[in-house]
């Protein structure tokens, strides 16, 4: 039994009790403050203030020609094939002397990644915003599949010859057709805000997000697998509404959040391309994400205590996650029916309570602390299900386990200014995580502490060094909850005992007003010494530096570089304690960037940006004492962007753009894997990414209305 | 055992009571009190100075407010603030609303500064990393108005603990504050968070460098009670705000998914596909060592072109070739996340 849970009134009562007491005091203090003498501003007419009234804006229209683009290049922009694209942006602003205003902004109107917003309202009274946002996600344009159809039903072409393996599918080659793995996410949101009084604000936001297209999934009939293009049609509607109060000594925000996710299809049906392993197993059916809803009530706020800059913050949130989509039949085999329960009636209670404190008891000493409780209480009744194994044969009856946890987090820190140029700090965090029944780990506790020193040895130079240690202990494992066949020696790394040491170094220096340099370095070592099997250690290194030079307004340059590495060691067992294997996973990433901006003449501006970012990943295994290295997986990004602009007049500017970007990659999981390469996997034949893109563009910018004051 | 709904109703009632208790004095005031600066005394404008140029004392406000300041400080880079929310004359909450202290609301009393011809800065606040005023003094000017609205959680958060000043991120005099625009916010945050900026350059990344997302889609830099200053209470709630299809609850749950998305994913960027910390099968084998194929060591002999037939357990989707429902399944036969 968890000692703290959403049933326990203690956390909520504690949070509310403290908040109510302090808020009452703050309300009283505010009443007292209301009579303080004010500055006489009656003569402050602001006659010289260049408030904006009228209309002003910018419009951009032009075009770009792109050669060599593909899905990877245009993954998030939609510039995913060679050709011409419209480059169009616009923004316009209107305001009158009474404070009514309207702002319109639109970007990338010629691309699927377009977005636009309209804001309007009355200053100090109400604001309204309507926004549209398009977000493509083009993953692959190299996929090949024999499957036809959509809307959740994938059929094989007439005359398909099934085989015991992909080699036996004699019509596969002639049946393959390209399919784009691509989705488009469109979001429309409407936000309204009403200033009921200078202290009270009422707000509400409605958002609808639609995601459709073709995704990627897989399925199998026992060990005969097939990759599938998956029809996606999701809609997520969400509402956020509430009220916020802001006073001199306290603030409060009450929010209701509701989110409803709907999936247009409840299943993906697909034909079996293999020779059925059992009679009747000619079709498969995958479940798709069920419709669900989340509703939450939250209250957050703070109270300014009139003693030593002390602020108390509080927050509490109660939510419910529900799902009750009708079950599919247990299989596609003849006579199969849905479980008697009909639907899950899923119900998860989410709770979050927080109290925070910050204070400055002396001018040199600052303190802060937080106590947070998070609960996920899965109230769903476990359902026994007589399941079928991959639409092939009955598997038995199993009880679907439920997973919940409660997390208590305490953190705090103190900083002390020794002298004007040196400061030290200490801090710590304690996390107590208790898992609900039915999970193998039952309880973990982690204690983290750190020390930090900041020095300013020279004018405009600042160096901060931080060192810390974290120790996580796991107090128990419920081996009865272990899935059948799972090794009792493996320790999931998120709940395994761990010893972590970390160091952070940051620095900044401006030796000249025109020169600035920053540095960041991070080292962390995680050791999972108590884990007989599983992750053993992770070593992370990250460093980056940036130099910027701005000798004058018409010239600037920057240089940046970074390196990251992650080295992880894990072991496993080939079925017995005497037959273990070891794997080293190494990932390295570099980046180098340079650029600048130059205005050689009043009307001309030249901007150049270059970036180089390669990565390298390797997996080296040792099995039976024999070292075996996988081929390296590599990526390399090389990009250069040159912009030349000419200001024809105060209102008009012409910009020319030349860009080159190349990307290459190797991935042993994809290289050489054609649809029929693997006997028991009918794959989509996805290829590693590679492109060489050249872009040339010309745009015209026109500024209308009032210029900036 | 008390049911959450009843205690929830009690909490709502308590919260409403709390709100009314705090709101009552505010609602009683039709006109908002003029905001007084937090640490300087307020005085009436001085009598005209004697011919011997005696300066008004520190803490004296100017004679004409912004009209005094604009007499010298009229560069476009400064007056651009009049296109922003901080200079809305019809908004009583703002510095330029009725009764507001205009420029001196943020910069402090400027009477002595103006009377000295701009040479004396005593009592005034300049902003920036190299400004004479401490970051605490600078922040106090902003927090004087914003501590009980957007910066409610500021004091107990890590940015305050790291002595980050408001103007380290915000440029109030700019028409468009770069940190508030989606296309430019990343560069502001990356001024300190360089490692995360590097992460965005990795082959698998969220669309931040394409300008389609900003750091504040997930993080609340002014502070929050969630880990890593997330906008929602937990990592999972933040991620499923956009990826609601993984929210569940499912009939067959995958425990690390129900607990925390960052058990497997690195949201800032990864050299592995799908923002994974490591690739399958190795990532899966860090928790699964079951009898049979889950625990068998993967070797290069299972790759395409290695001589023998490529292994379905290794290439393409590896484990997910069969166990595709890795985030959870609502299919009655999804016990092994294969349906």
Coordinates of N, CA, C and O in Angstrom, one line a residue, chain A residues 458-526:
Chain A
X458 N 37.8 38.1 -13.7 CA 38.1 39.3 -14.5 C 36.8 40.0 -14.8 O 35.7 39.4 -14.8
X459 N 36.9 41.3 -15.2 CA 35.6 42.0 -15.6 C 35.1 41.2 -16.8 O 35.8 40.8 -17.7
X460 N 33.8 41.0 -16.8 CA 33.1 40.3 -17.9 C 33.5 38.9 -18.1 O 33.4 38.3 -19.2
X461 N 34.1 38.3 -17.1 CA 34.4 36.9 -17.1 C 33.6 36.2 -16.0 O 33.7 36.6 -14.9
X462 N 33.1 35.0 -16.3 CA 32.3 34.3 -15.3 C 32.5 32.8 -15.5 O 32.4 32.3 -16.6
X463 N 32.9 32.1 -14.5 CA 33.1 30.7 -14.5 C 32.4 30.0 -13.4 O 32.4 30.4 -12.3
X464 N 31.6 28.9 -13.8 CA 30.9 28.2 -12.8 C 31.2 26.7 -12.9 O 31.2 26.1 -14.0
X465 N 31.6 26.1 -11.8 CA 31.9 24.7 -11.7 C 30.9 24.0 -10.8 O 30.7 24.5 -9.6
X466 N 30.4 22.9 -11.2 CA 29.4 22.2 -10.4 C 29.8 20.8 -10.4 O 30.1 20.2 -11.4
X467 N 29.7 20.2 -9.2 CA 30.0 18.8 -9.0 C 29.0 18.1 -8.2 O 28.5 18.7 -7.2
X468 N 28.5 16.9 -8.6 CA 27.5 16.3 -7.8 C 27.5 14.8 -7.9 O 28.3 14.2 -8.7
X469 N 26.8 14.2 -7.0 CA 26.7 12.8 -6.9 C 25.3 12.3 -6.6 O 24.6 13.0 -5.9
X470 N 24.9 11.2 -7.2 CA 23.5 10.7 -6.9 C 23.6 9.2 -6.7 O 24.3 8.5 -7.4
X471 N 22.9 8.8 -5.7 CA 22.9 7.4 -5.4 C 21.4 6.9 -5.3 O 20.6 7.5 -4.6
X472 N 21.1 5.9 -6.1 CA 19.8 5.4 -6.1 C 19.8 4.0 -5.6 O 20.6 3.1 -6.0
X473 N 18.9 3.7 -4.7 CA 18.8 2.3 -4.2 C 17.4 1.8 -4.5 O 16.4 2.5 -4.6
X474 N 17.4 0.5 -4.7 CA 16.1 -0.2 -4.9 C 15.9 -1.1 -3.8 O 16.7 -2.0 -3.5
X475 N 14.8 -0.9 -3.1 CA 14.6 -1.7 -1.9 C 14.0 -3.0 -2.0 O 13.9 -3.8 -1.1
X476 N 13.5 -3.3 -3.2 CA 12.9 -4.6 -3.3 C 12.4 -5.0 -4.8 O 12.2 -4.1 -5.6
X477 N 12.3 -6.2 -5.1 CA 11.8 -6.7 -6.3 C 10.8 -7.7 -6.1 O 11.0 -8.7 -5.3
X478 N 9.6 -7.6 -6.7 CA 8.6 -8.6 -6.6 C 8.7 -9.5 -7.8 O 8.2 -9.3 -8.9
X479 N 9.5 -10.6 -7.6 CA 9.7 -11.5 -8.6 C 8.5 -12.3 -9.1 O 8.4 -12.8 -10.2
X480 N 7.4 -12.3 -8.2 CA 6.2 -12.9 -8.6 C 5.5 -12.1 -9.8 O 4.7 -12.7 -10.5
X481 N 5.9 -10.9 -9.9 CA 5.3 -10.1 -11.0 C 6.1 -10.2 -12.3 O 5.8 -9.6 -13.3
X482 N 7.2 -11.0 -12.3 CA 8.0 -11.1 -13.4 C 7.3 -11.9 -14.5 O 6.7 -12.9 -14.2
X483 N 7.3 -11.4 -15.8 CA 6.6 -12.2 -16.8 C 7.2 -13.5 -17.0 O 8.4 -13.7 -16.7
X484 N 6.4 -14.5 -17.4 CA 6.9 -15.9 -17.6 C 8.0 -15.9 -18.5 O 8.0 -15.3 -19.6
X485 N 9.1 -16.6 -18.1 CA 10.3 -16.7 -19.0 C 11.3 -15.6 -18.8 O 12.4 -15.8 -19.3
X486 N 10.9 -14.6 -18.1 CA 11.9 -13.4 -18.0 C 12.9 -13.8 -16.9 O 12.6 -14.4 -15.9
X487 N 14.1 -13.3 -17.2 CA 15.2 -13.6 -16.3 C 15.0 -12.8 -15.0 O 14.7 -11.6 -15.0
X488 N 15.2 -13.5 -13.9 CA 15.1 -12.8 -12.6 C 16.4 -11.9 -12.3 O 16.4 -11.2 -11.3
X489 N 17.4 -12.0 -13.1 CA 18.6 -11.3 -12.9 C 18.7 -9.9 -13.6 O 19.5 -9.1 -13.2
X490 N 17.8 -9.7 -14.5 CA 17.8 -8.4 -15.2 C 17.3 -7.3 -14.3 O 16.3 -7.5 -13.6
X491 N 17.9 -6.2 -14.4 CA 17.4 -5.0 -13.6 C 17.1 -3.9 -14.6 O 18.0 -3.3 -15.2
X492 N 15.8 -3.6 -14.8 CA 15.5 -2.5 -15.7 C 16.2 -1.2 -15.2 O 16.1 -0.9 -14.0
X493 N 16.9 -0.6 -16.1 CA 17.8 0.5 -15.7 C 17.1 1.7 -15.0 O 17.7 2.4 -14.3
X494 N 15.8 1.9 -15.4 CA 15.1 3.0 -14.8 C 14.8 2.8 -13.3 O 14.4 3.8 -12.6
X495 N 14.9 1.6 -12.8 CA 14.6 1.3 -11.4 C 15.8 0.5 -10.8 O 15.6 0.1 -9.7
X496 N 16.9 0.4 -11.4 CA 18.0 -0.3 -10.9 C 18.8 0.6 -10.0 O 18.9 1.8 -10.2
X497 N 19.5 0.0 -9.0 CA 20.4 0.8 -8.2 C 21.5 1.4 -9.1 O 22.0 0.8 -10.1
X498 N 21.8 2.7 -8.8 CA 22.7 3.4 -9.7 C 23.5 4.4 -8.9 O 23.0 5.1 -8.0
X499 N 24.7 4.5 -9.3 CA 25.6 5.5 -8.7 C 26.0 6.5 -9.8 O 26.5 6.1 -10.8
X500 N 25.7 7.7 -9.6 CA 26.0 8.7 -10.7 C 26.9 9.8 -10.2 O 26.6 10.3 -9.1
X501 N 27.9 10.2 -11.0 CA 28.7 11.4 -10.7 C 28.6 12.3 -11.9 O 28.7 11.9 -13.0
X502 N 28.5 13.6 -11.6 CA 28.4 14.5 -12.7 C 29.1 15.8 -12.4 O 29.2 16.2 -11.3
X503 N 29.6 16.4 -13.5 CA 30.4 17.7 -13.4 C 30.0 18.6 -14.5 O 29.8 18.1 -15.6
X504 N 29.7 19.8 -14.2 CA 29.4 20.8 -15.2 C 30.3 22.0 -15.1 O 30.6 22.5 -14.0
X505 N 30.8 22.4 -16.2 CA 31.6 23.6 -16.2 C 31.0 24.6 -17.3 O 30.8 24.2 -18.4
X506 N 30.7 25.8 -16.9 CA 30.3 26.8 -17.8 C 31.1 28.1 -17.7 O 31.6 28.4 -16.6
X507 N 31.4 28.7 -18.8 CA 32.2 29.9 -18.7 C 31.8 30.9 -19.8 O 31.2 30.5 -20.8
X508 N 31.9 32.2 -19.5 CA 31.7 33.2 -20.5 C 32.7 34.3 -20.2 O 33.1 34.6 -19.1
X509 N 33.1 34.9 -21.3 CA 34.1 36.0 -21.2 C 33.9 37.0 -22.4 O 33.8 36.5 -23.5
X510 N 33.9 38.2 -22.1 CA 33.9 39.3 -23.1 C 35.1 40.1 -22.9 O 35.1 41.2 -22.2
X511 N 36.3 39.7 -23.4 CA 37.5 40.5 -23.2 C 37.4 41.9 -23.8 O 38.1 42.8 -23.4
X512 N 36.6 42.0 -24.9 CA 36.4 43.3 -25.5 C 34.9 43.5 -25.6 O 34.1 42.5 -25.7
X513 N 34.4 44.7 -25.8 CA 33.0 44.9 -26.0 C 32.5 44.2 -27.2 O 31.3 43.9 -27.4
X514 N 33.4 44.0 -28.2 CA 33.0 43.4 -29.4 C 33.2 41.9 -29.5 O 32.9 41.3 -30.6
X515 N 33.7 41.3 -28.5 CA 34.0 39.9 -28.5 C 33.4 39.2 -27.3 O 33.5 39.6 -26.2
X516 N 32.8 38.0 -27.6 CA 32.2 37.2 -26.5 C 32.4 35.8 -26.8 O 32.3 35.3 -27.9
X517 N 32.7 35.1 -25.7 CA 33.1 33.7 -25.8 C 32.3 32.9 -24.7 O 32.3 33.4 -23.5
X518 N 31.7 31.8 -25.0 CA 31.1 31.0 -24.0 C 31.5 29.5 -24.2 O 31.9 29.1 -25.2
X519 N 31.5 28.8 -23.1 CA 31.9 27.4 -23.0 C 31.0 26.6 -22.1 O 30.5 27.1 -21.1
X520 N 30.6 25.4 -22.5 CA 29.9 24.6 -21.6 C 30.4 23.1 -21.7 O 30.7 22.7 -22.8
X521 N 30.6 22.5 -20.6 CA 31.1 21.1 -20.6 C 30.4 20.3 -19.5 O 30.1 20.9 -18.5
X522 N 30.1 19.1 -19.9 CA 29.3 18.2 -18.9 C 29.9 16.8 -19.0 O 30.1 16.3 -20.1
X523 N 30.1 16.3 -17.8 CA 30.6 14.9 -17.8 C 29.7 14.2 -16.8 O 29.4 14.7 -15.7
X524 N 29.3 13.0 -17.1 CA 28.5 12.2 -16.2 C 28.8 10.7 -16.3 O 29.0 10.2 -17.4
X525 N 28.9 10.0 -15.2 CA 29.2 8.6 -15.2 C 28.1 7.9 -14.4 O 27.9 8.2 -13.2
X526 N 27.4 7.0 -15.0 CA 26.4 6.2 -14.3 C 26.9 4.8 -14.2 O 27.3 4.2 -15.2

